[in-house]
mmCIF file of C-alpha atoms in Angstrom:
data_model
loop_
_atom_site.group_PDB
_atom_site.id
_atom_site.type_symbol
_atom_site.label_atom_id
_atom_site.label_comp_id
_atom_site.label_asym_id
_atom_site.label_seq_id
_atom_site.Cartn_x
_atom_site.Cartn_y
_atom_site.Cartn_z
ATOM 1 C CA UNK A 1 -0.967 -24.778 -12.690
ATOM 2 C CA UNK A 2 -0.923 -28.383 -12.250
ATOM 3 C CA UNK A 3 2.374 -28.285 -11.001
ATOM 4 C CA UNK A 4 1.772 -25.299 -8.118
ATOM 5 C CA UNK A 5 -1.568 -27.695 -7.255
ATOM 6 C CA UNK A 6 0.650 -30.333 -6.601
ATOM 7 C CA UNK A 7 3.139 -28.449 -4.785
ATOM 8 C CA UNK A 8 0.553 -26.955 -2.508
ATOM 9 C CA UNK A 9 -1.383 -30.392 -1.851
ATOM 10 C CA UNK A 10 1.732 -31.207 -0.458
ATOM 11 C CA UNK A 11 2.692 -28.014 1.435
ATOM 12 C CA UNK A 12 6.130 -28.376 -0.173
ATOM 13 C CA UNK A 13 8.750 -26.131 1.658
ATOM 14 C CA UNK A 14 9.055 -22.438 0.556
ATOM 15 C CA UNK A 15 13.103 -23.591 0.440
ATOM 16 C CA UNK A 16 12.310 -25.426 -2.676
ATOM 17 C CA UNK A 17 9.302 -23.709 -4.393
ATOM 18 C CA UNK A 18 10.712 -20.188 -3.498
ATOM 19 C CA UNK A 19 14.299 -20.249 -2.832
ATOM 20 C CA UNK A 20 14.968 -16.502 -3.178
ATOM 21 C CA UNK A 21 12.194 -15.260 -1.322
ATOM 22 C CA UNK A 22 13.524 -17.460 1.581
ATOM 23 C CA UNK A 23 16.971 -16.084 1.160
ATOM 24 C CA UNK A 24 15.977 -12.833 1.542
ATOM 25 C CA UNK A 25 13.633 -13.445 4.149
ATOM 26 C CA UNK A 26 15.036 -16.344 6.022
ATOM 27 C CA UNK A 27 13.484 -15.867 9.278
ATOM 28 C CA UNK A 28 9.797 -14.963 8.183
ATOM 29 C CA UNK A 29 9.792 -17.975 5.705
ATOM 30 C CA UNK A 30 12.209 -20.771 6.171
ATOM 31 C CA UNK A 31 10.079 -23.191 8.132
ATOM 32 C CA UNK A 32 7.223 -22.305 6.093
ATOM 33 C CA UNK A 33 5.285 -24.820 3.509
ATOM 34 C CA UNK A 34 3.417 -23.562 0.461
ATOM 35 C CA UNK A 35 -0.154 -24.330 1.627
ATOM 36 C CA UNK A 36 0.147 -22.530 4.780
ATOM 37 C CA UNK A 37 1.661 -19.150 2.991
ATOM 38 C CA UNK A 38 -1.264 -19.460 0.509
ATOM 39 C CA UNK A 39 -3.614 -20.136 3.548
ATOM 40 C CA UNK A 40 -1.945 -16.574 5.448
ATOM 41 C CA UNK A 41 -1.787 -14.534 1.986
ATOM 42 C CA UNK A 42 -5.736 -15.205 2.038
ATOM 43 C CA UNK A 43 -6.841 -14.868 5.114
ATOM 44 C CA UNK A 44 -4.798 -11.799 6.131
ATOM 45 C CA UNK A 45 -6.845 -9.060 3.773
ATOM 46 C CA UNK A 46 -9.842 -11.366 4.561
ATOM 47 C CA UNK A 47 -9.051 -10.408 8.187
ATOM 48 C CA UNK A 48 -7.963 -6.900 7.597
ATOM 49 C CA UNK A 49 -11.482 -6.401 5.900
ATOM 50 C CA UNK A 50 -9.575 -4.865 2.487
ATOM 51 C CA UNK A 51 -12.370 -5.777 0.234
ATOM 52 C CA UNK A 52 -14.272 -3.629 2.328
ATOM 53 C CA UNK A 53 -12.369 -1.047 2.678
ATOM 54 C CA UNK A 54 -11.100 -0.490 -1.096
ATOM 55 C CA UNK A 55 -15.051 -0.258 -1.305
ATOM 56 C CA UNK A 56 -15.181 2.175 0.771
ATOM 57 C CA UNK A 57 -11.780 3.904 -0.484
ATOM 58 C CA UNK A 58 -13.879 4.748 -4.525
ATOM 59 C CA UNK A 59 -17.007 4.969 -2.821
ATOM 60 C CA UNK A 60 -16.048 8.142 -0.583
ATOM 61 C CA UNK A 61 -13.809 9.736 -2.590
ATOM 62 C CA UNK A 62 -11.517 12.363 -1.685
ATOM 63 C CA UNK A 63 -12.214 16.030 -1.347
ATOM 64 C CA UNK A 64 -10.256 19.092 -3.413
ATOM 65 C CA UNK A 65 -9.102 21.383 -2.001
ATOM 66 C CA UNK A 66 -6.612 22.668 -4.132
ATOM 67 C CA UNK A 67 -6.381 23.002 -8.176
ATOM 68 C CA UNK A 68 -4.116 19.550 -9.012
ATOM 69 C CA UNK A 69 -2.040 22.356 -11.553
ATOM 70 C CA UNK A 70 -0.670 24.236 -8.386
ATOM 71 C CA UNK A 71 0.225 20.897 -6.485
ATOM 72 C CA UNK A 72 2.240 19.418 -9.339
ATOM 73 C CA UNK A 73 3.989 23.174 -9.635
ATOM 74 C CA UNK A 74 4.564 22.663 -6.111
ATOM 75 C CA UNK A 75 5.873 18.998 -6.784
ATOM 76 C CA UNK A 76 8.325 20.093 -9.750
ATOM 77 C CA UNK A 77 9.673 23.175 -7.513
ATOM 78 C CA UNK A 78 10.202 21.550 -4.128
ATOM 79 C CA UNK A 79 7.229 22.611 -2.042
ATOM 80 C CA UNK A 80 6.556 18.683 -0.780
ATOM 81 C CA UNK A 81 7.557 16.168 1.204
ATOM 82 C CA UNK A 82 7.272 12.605 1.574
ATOM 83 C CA UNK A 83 4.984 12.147 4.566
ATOM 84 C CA UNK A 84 3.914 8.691 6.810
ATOM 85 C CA UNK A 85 0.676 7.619 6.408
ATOM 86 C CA UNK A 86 0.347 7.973 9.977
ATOM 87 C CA UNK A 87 1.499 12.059 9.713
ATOM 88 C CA UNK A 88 -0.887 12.254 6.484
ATOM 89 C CA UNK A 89 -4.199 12.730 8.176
ATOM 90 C CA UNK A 90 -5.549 16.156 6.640
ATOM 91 C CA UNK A 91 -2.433 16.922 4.331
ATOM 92 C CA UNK A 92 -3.286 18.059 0.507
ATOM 93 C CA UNK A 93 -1.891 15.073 -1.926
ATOM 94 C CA UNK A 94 0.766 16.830 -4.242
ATOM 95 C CA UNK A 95 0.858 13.281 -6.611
ATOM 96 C CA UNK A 96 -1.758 10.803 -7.461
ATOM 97 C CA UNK A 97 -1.480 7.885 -5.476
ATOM 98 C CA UNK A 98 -2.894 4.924 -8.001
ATOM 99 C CA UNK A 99 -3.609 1.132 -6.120
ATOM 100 C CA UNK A 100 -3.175 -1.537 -8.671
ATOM 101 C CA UNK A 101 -5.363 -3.436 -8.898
ATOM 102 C CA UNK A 102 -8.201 -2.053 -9.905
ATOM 103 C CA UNK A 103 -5.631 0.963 -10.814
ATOM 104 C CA UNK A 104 -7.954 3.978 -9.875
ATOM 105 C CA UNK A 105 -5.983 7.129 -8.615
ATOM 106 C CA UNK A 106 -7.385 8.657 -5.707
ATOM 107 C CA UNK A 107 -6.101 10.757 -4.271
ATOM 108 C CA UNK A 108 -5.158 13.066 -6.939
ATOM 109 C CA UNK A 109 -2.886 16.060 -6.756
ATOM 110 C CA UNK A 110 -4.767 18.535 -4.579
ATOM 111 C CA UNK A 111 -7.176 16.532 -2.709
ATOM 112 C CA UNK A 112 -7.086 16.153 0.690
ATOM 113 C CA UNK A 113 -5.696 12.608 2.469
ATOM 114 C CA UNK A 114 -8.707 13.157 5.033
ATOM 115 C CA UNK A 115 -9.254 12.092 8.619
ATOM 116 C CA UNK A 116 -6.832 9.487 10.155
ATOM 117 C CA UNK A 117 -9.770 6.833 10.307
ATOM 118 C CA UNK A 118 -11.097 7.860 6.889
ATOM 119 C CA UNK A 119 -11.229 5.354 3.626
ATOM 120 C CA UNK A 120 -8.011 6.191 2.353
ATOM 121 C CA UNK A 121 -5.515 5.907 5.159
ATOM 122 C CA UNK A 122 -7.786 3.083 6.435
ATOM 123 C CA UNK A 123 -6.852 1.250 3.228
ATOM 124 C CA UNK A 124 -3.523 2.364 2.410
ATOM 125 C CA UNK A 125 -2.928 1.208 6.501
ATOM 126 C CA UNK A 126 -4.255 -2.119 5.610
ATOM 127 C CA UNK A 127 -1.705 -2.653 2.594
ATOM 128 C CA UNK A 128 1.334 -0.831 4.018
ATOM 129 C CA UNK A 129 0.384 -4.029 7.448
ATOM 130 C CA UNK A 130 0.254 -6.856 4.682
ATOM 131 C CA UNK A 131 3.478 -5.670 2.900
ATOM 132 C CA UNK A 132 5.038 -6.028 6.286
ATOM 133 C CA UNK A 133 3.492 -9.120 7.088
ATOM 134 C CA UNK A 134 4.395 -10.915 3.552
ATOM 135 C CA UNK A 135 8.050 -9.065 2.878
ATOM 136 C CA UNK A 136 8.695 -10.218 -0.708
ATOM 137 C CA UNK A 137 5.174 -9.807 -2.074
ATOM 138 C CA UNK A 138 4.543 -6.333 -1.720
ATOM 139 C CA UNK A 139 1.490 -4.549 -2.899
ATOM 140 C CA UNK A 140 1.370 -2.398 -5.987
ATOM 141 C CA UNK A 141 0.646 0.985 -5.764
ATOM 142 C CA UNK A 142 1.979 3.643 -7.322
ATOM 143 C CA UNK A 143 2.803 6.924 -5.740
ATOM 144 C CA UNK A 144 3.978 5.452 -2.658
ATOM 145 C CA UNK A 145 7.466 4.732 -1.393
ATOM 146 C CA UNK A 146 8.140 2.781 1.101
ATOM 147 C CA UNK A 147 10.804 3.784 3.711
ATOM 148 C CA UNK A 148 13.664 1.156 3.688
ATOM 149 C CA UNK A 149 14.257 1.483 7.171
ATOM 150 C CA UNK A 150 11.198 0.797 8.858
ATOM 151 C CA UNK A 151 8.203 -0.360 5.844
ATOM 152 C CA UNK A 152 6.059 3.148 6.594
ATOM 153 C CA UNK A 153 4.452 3.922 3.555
ATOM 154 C CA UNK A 154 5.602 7.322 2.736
ATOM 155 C CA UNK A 155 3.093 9.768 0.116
ATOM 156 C CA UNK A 156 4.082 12.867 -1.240
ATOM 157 C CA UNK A 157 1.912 15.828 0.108
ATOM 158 C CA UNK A 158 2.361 19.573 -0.739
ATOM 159 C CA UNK A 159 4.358 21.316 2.451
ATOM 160 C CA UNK A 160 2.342 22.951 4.916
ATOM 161 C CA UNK A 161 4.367 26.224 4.626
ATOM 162 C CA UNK A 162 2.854 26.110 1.455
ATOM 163 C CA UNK A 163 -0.636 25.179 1.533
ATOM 164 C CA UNK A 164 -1.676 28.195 1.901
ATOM 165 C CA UNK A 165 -0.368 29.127 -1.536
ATOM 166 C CA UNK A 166 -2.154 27.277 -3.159
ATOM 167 C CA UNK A 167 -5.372 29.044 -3.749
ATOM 168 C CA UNK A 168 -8.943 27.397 -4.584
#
């Protein structure tokens, strides 16, 4: 810890304290000191309210719709697809979709994603714009895949075609 302090007193160059990172990222990092990463990596969920909305994300939780059973029979036999957060807005959740930390799953299989502007997609939104913002340091959450191509945050929902069989 000592050493880190000292390196970030000094706003020593990301080359030297993370060489890798900077390889892989050259052109988001290169001309970047320590201090001022730590000083962006703060004040970017600070900015993005995420405190606030993870708050809001347990507080309003998610609402079945569907027994979790028939979404994870619909998961095993094909009836899903991985969907962009901004496509998600009133799709059933087919897998759990667990933020670490605190490592609470919501949604759960069956539940619906809700409005477009609702807690969860407000939230998710928020981590899915730092992950692009810090490449290298992405967020941990589980049940999410993140598209290669372009960073979208993709989450497995049951197909529409088959929505309807799922039942209440």
């Amino acid at each position: 810890m000592t050493d880190f302090k000292a390196l970030y007193d000094d706003n020593a160059p990301l080359t030297a304290v993370l060489p890798d990172v900077v390889a892989q990222f050259p052109g988001r990092y290169a001309e970047q000191g320590l201090r001022e990463l730590c000083r962006d990596m703060h004040d970017h969920p600070r900015g993005a309210n995420l405190v606030e909305l993870l708050d809001t994300a347990f507080r309003d939780l998610p609402v079945p719709v569907a027994p979790p059973q028939r979404c994870c029979r619909e998961l095993v036999r094909g009836g899903t697809q991985r969907v962009a957060l901004a496509e998600a807005a009133g799709r059933v959740a087919a897998a759990m979709v667990t933020v670490t930390p605190p490592g609470i799953a919501v949604p759960m299989p069956g539940e619906s994603i809700g409005a477009a502007d609702g807690p969860l997609l407000r939230y998710l939104g928020a981590l899915e714009a730092f992950d692009r913002h810090f490449p290298g340091f992405h967020s941990e959450t589980h049940g999410v895949v993140v598209d290669p191509e372009n960073g979208d945050y993709r989450i497995e929902c049951v197909h529409p075609d088959r929505e309807n069989a799922l039942g209440g």
